[in-house]
Coordinates of N, CA, C and O in Angstrom, one line a residue:
X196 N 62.8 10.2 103.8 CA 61.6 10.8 103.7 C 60.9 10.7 105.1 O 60.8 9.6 105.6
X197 N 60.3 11.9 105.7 CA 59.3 11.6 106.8 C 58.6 11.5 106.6 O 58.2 11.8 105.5
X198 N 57.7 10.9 107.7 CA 56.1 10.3 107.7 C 55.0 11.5 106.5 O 53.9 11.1 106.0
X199 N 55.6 12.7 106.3 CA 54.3 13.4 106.0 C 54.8 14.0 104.3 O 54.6 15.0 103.7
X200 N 55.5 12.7 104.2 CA 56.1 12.8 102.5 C 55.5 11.6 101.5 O 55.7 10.4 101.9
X201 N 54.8 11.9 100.3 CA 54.5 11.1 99.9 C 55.1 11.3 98.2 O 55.7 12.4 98.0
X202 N 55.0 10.5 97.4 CA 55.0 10.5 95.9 C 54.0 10.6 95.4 O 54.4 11.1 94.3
X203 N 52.8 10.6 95.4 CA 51.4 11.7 95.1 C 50.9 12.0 95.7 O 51.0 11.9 97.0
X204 N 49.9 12.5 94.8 CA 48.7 13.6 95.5 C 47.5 12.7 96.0 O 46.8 11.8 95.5
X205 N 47.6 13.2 97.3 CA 46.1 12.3 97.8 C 44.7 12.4 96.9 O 44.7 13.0 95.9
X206 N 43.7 11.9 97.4 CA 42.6 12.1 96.5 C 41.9 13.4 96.6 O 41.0 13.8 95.8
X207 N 42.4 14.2 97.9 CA 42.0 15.1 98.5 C 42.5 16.1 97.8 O 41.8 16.9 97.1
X208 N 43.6 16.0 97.9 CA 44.4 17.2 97.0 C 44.0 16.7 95.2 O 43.9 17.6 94.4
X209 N 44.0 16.1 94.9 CA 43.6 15.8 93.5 C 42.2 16.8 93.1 O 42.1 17.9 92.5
X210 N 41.1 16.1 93.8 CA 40.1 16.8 94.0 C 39.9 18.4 94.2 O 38.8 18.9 93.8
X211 N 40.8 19.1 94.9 CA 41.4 20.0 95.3 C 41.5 21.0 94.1 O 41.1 22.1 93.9
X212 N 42.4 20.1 93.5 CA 43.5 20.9 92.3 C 42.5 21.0 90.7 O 43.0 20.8 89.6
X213 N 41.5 21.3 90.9 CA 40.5 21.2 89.9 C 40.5 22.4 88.9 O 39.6 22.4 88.0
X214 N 41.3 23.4 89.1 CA 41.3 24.6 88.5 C 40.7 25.9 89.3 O 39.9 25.6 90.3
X215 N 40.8 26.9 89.1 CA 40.7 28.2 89.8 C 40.9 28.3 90.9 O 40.1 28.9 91.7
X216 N 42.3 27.6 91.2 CA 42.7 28.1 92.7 C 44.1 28.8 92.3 O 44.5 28.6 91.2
X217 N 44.9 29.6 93.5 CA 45.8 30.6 93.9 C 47.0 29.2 94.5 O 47.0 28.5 95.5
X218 N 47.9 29.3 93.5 CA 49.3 28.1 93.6 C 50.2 28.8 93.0 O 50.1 29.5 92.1
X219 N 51.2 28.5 93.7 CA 52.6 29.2 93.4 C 53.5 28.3 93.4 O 53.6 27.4 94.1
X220 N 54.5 28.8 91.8 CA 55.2 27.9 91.2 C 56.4 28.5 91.5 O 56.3 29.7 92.0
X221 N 57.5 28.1 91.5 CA 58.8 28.4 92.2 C 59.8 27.0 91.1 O 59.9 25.8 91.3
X222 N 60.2 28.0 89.9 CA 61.4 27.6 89.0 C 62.5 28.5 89.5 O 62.4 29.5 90.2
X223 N 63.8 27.8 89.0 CA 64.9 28.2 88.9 C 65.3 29.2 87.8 O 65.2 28.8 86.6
X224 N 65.7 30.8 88.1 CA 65.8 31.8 86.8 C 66.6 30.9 86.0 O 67.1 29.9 86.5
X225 N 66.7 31.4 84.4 CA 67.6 30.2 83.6 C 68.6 31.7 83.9 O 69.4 31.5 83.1
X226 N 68.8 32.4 84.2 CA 70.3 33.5 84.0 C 70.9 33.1 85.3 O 71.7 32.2 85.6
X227 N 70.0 34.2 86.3 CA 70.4 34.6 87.8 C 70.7 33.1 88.6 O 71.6 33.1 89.4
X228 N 69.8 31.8 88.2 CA 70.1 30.6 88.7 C 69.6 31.0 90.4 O 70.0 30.4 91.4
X229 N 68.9 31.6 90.4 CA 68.1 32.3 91.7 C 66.6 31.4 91.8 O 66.0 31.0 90.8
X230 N 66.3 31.4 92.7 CA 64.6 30.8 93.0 C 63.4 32.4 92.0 O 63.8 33.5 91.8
X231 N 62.4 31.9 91.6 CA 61.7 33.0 90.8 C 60.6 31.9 91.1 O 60.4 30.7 90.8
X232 N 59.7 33.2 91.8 CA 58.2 32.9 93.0 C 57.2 33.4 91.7 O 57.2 34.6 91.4
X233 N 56.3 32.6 90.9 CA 54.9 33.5 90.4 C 53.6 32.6 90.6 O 53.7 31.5 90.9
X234 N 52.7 33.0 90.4 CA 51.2 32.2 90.9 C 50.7 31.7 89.3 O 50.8 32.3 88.2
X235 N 50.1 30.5 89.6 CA 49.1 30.1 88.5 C 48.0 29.7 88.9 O 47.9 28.9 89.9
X236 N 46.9 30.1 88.3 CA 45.5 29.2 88.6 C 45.0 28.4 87.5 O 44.3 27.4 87.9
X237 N 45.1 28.4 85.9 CA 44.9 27.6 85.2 C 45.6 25.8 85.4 O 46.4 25.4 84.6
X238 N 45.2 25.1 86.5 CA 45.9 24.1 87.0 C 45.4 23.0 87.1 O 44.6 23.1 88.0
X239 N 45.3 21.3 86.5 CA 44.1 20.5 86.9 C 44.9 19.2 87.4 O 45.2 18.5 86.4
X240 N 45.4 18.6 88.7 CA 45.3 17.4 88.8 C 44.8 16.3 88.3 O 43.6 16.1 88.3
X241 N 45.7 15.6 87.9 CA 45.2 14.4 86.8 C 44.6 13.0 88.4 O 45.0 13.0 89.6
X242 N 43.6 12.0 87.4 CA 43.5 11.2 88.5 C 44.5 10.3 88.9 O 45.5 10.6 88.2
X243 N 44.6 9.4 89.6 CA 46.2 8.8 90.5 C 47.0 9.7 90.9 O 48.1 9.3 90.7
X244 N 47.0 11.0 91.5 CA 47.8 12.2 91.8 C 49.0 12.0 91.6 O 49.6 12.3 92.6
X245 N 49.7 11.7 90.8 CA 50.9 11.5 89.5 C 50.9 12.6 88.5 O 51.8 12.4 87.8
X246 N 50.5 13.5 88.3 CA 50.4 14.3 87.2 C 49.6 15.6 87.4 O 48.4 15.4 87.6
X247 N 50.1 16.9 87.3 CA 49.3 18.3 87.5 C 49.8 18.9 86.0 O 50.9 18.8 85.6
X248 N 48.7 19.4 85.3 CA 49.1 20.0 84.1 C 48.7 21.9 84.4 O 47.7 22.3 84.9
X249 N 49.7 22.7 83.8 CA 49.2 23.9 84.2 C 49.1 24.7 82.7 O 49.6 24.1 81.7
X250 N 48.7 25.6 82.5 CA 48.7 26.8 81.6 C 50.2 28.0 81.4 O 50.7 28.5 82.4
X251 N 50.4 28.2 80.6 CA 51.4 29.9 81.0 C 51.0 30.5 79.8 O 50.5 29.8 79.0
X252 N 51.0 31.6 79.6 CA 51.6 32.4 78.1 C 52.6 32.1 77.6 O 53.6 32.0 78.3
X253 N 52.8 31.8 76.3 CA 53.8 31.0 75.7 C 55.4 32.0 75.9 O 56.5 31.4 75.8
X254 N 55.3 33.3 76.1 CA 56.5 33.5 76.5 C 56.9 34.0 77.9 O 57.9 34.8 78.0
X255 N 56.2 33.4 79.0 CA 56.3 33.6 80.0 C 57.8 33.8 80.5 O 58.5 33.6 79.5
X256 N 58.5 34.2 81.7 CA 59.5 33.4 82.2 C 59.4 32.4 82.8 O 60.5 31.8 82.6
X257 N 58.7 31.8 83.5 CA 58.6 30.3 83.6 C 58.8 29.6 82.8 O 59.5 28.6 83.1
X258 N 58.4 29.9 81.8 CA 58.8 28.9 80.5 C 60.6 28.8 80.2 O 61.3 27.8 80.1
X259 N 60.9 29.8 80.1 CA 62.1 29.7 80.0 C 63.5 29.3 81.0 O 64.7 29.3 80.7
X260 N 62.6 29.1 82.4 CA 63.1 28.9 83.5 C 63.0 27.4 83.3 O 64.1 26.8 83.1
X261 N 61.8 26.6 83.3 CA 61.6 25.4 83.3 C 62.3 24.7 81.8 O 62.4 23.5 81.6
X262 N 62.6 25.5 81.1 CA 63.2 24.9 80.1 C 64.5 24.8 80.1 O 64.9 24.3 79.1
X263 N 65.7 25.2 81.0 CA 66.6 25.6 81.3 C 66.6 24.6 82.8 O 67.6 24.0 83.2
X264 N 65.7 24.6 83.2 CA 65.6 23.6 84.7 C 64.4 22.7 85.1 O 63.9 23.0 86.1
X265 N 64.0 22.0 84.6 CA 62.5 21.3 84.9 C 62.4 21.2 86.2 O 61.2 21.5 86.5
X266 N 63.1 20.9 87.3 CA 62.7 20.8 88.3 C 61.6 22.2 88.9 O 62.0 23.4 89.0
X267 N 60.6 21.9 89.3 CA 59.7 22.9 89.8 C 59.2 22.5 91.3 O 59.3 21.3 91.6
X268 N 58.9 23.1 91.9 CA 57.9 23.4 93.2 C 56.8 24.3 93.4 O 56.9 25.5 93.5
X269 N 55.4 23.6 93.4 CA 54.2 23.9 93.4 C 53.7 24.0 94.7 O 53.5 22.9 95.2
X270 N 53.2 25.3 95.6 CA 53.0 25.0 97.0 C 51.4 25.7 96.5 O 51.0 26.7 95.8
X271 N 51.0 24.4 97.3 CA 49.4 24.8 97.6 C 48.6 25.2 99.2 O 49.0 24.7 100.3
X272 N 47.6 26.0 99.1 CA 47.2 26.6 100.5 C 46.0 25.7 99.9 O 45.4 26.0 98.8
X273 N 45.7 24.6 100.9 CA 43.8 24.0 100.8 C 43.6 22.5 101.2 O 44.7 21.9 101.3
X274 N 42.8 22.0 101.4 CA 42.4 20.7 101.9 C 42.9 20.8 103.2 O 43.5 19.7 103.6
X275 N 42.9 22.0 104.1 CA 43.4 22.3 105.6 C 44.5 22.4 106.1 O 44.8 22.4 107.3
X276 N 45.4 22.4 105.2 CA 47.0 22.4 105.1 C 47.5 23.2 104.1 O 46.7 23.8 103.4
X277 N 49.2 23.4 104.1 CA 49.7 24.1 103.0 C 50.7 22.7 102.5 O 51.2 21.8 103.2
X278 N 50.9 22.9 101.2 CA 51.6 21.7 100.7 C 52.6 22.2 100.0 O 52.7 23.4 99.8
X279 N 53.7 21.2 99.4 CA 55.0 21.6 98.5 C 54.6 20.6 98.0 O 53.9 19.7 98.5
X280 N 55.1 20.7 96.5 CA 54.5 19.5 95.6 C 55.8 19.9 94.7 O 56.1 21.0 94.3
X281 N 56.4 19.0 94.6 CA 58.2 19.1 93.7 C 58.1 18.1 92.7 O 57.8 17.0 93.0
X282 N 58.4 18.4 91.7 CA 57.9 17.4 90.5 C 59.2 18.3 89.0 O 59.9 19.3 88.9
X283 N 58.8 16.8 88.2 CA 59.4 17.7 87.1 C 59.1 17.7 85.9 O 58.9 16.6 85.5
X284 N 58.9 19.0 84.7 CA 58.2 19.7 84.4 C 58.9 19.5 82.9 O 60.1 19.4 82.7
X285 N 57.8 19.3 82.0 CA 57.9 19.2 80.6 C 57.0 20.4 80.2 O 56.1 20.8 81.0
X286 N 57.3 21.1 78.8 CA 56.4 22.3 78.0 C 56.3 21.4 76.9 O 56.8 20.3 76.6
X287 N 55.3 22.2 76.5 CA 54.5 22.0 75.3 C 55.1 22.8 74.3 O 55.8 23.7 74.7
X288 N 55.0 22.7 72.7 CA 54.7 23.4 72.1 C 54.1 24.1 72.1 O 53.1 23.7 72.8
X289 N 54.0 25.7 71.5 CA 53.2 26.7 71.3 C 51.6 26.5 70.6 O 51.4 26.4 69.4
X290 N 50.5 26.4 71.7 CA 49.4 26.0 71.3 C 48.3 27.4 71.1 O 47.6 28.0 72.0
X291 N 48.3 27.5 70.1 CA 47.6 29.3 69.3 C 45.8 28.7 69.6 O 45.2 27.9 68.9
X292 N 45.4 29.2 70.6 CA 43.8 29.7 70.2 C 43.5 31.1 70.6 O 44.2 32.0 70.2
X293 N 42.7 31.4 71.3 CA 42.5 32.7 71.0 C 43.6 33.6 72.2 O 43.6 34.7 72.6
X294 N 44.8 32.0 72.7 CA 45.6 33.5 73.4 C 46.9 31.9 73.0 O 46.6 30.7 72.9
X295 N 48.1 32.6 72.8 CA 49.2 31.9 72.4 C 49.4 30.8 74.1 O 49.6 31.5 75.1
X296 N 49.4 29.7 74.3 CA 49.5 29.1 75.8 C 50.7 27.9 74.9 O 50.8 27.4 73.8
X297 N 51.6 27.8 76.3 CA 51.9 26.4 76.7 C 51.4 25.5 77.7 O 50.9 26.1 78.6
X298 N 51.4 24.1 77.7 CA 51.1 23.6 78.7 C 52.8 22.9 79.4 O 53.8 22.4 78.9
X299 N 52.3 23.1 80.6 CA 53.5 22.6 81.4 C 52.4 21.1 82.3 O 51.4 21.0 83.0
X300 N 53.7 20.2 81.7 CA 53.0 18.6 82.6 C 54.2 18.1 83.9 O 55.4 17.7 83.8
X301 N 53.4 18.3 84.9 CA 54.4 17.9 85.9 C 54.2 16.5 86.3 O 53.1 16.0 86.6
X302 N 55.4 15.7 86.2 CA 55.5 14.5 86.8 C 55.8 14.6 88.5 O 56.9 14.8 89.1
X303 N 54.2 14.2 89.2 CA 54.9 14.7 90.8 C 55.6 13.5 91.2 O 55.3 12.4 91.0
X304 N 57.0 13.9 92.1 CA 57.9 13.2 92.7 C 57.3 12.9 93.9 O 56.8 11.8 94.3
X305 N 57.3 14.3 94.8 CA 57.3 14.3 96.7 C 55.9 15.7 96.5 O 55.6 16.6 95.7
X306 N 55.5 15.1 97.9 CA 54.0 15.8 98.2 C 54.7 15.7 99.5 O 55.2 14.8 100.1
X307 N 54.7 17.5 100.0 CA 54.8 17.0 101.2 C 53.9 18.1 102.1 O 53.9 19.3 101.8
X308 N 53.2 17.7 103.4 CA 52.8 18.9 104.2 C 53.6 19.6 104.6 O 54.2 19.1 105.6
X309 N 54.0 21.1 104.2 CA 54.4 22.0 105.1 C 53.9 23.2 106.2 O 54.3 24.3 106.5
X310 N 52.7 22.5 106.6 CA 52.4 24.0 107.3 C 53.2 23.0 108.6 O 53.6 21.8 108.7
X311 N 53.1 24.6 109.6 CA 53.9 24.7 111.0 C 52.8 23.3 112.4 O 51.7 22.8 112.6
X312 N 54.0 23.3 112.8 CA 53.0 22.2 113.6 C 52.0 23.1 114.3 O 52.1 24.3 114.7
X313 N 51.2 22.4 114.5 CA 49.9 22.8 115.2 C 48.7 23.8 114.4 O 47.8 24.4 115.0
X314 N 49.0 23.7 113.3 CA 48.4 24.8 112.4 C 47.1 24.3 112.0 O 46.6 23.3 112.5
X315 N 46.4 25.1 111.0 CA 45.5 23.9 110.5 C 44.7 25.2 109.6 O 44.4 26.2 110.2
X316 N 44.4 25.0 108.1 CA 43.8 25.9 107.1 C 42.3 25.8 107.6 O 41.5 24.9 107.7
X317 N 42.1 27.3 107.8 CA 40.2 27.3 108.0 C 39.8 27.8 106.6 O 38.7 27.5 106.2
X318 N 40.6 28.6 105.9 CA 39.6 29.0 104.7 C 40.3 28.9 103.7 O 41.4 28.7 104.3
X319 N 40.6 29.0 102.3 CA 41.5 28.7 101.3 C 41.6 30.4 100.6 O 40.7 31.2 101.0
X320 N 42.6 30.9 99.8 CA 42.7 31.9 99.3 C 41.7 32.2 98.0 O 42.0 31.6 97.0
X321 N 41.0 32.8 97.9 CA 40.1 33.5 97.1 C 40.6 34.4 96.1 O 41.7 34.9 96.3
X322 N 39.8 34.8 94.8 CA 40.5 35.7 93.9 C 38.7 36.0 93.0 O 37.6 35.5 92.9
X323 N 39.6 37.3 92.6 CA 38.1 37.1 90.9 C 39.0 38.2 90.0 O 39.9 39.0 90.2
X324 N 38.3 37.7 88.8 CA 38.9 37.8 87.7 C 38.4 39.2 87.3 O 37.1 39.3 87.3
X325 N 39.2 40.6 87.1 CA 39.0 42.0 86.9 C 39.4 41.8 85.4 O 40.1 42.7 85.1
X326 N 39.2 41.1 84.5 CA 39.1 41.5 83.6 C 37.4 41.0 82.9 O 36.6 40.5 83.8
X327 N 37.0 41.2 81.2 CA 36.0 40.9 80.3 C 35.8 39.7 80.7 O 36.6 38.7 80.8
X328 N 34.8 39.9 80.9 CA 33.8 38.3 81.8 C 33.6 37.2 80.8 O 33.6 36.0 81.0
X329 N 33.3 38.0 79.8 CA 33.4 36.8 78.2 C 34.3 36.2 78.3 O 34.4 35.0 78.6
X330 N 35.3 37.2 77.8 CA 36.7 36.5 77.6 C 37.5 35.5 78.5 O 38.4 34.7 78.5
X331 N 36.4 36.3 79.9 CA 37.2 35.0 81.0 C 37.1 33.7 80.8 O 37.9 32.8 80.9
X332 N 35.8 33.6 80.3 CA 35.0 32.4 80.5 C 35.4 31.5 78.9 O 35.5 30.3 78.7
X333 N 35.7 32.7 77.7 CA 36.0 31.8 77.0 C 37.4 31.0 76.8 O 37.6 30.0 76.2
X334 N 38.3 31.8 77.4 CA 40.1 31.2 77.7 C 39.9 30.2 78.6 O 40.4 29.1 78.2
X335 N 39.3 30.2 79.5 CA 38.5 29.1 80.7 C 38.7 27.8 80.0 O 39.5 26.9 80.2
X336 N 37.4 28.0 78.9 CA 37.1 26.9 78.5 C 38.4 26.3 77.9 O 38.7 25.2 78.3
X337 N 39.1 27.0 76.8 CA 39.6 26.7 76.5 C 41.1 26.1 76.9 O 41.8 25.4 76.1
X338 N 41.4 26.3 77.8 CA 42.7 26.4 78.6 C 42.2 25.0 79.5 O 43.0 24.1 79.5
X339 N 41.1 24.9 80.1 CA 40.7 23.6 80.3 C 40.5 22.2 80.0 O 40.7 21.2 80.6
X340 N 40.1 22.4 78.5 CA 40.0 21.7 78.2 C 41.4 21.0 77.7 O 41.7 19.8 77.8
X341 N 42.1 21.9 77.2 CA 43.5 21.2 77.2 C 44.8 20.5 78.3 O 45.7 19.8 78.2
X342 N 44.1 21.2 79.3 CA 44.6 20.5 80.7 C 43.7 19.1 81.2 O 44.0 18.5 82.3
X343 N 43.0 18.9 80.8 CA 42.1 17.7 80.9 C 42.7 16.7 80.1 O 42.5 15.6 80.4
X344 N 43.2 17.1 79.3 CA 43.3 15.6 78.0 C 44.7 15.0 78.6 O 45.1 13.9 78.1

């Protein structure tokens, strides 16, 4: 391991990882056995940066990727850097409220910085939600709260 490898998440990146940010998860297809790139933002770092729990639709392909290969990689753009976070990845059962979700719990292995030398993050990636503002807010709640426990 080099100097800029660690086994958790600093407190920075914990703090960081609070939900409604733009991260990209990178499973193994379970057919093609190929890398398969998609974004999640339902995401919450647990405290001791040991543990990120995320959200999917219960029949995502991630799900079926991670179930077929737990190993995952989570790269984050924020806390002024870009990071790789490689960990490995347990599902939930099918948890029915008002939208069918799994939760995926990652056990983080290696944290590591990868941005380019000399680099350095000035602003973090932004998004908003184009769908029913209600509904955002009430999947929110609810998808949070189960990433919290």
């Amino acid at each position: 391991m080099s100097n800029n490898n660690t086994t958790t998440l600093s407190p920075e990146l914990v703090n960081l990882l609070q939900g409604e940010k733009i991260v990209s998860l990178v499973t193994m297809d379970a057919e093609t056995k190929k890398p398969n790139l998609t974004i999640v933002s339902w995401l919450v770092a647990h405290e001791g940066g040991k543990v990120i729990k995320f959200a999917l639709g219960h029949k995502g392909t991630s799900v079926t990727n991670i179930q077929a290969n737990p190993e995952i990689t989570l790269g984050v753009i924020g806390a002024g850097s870009c990071y790789s976070i490689r960990g490995n990845a347990s599902i939930s059962e099918i948890i029915e409220k008002t939208m069918k979700y799994r939760v995926v719990t990652v056990e983080v292995e290696e944290v590591e910085d990868i941005i380019f030398y000399g680099g350095q993050i000035t602003s973090e990636p932004e998004y908003v939600k184009t769908y029913n503002e209600e509904l955002a807010k009430k999947l929110d709640a609810e998808v949070y709260e189960m990433l919290k426990q």
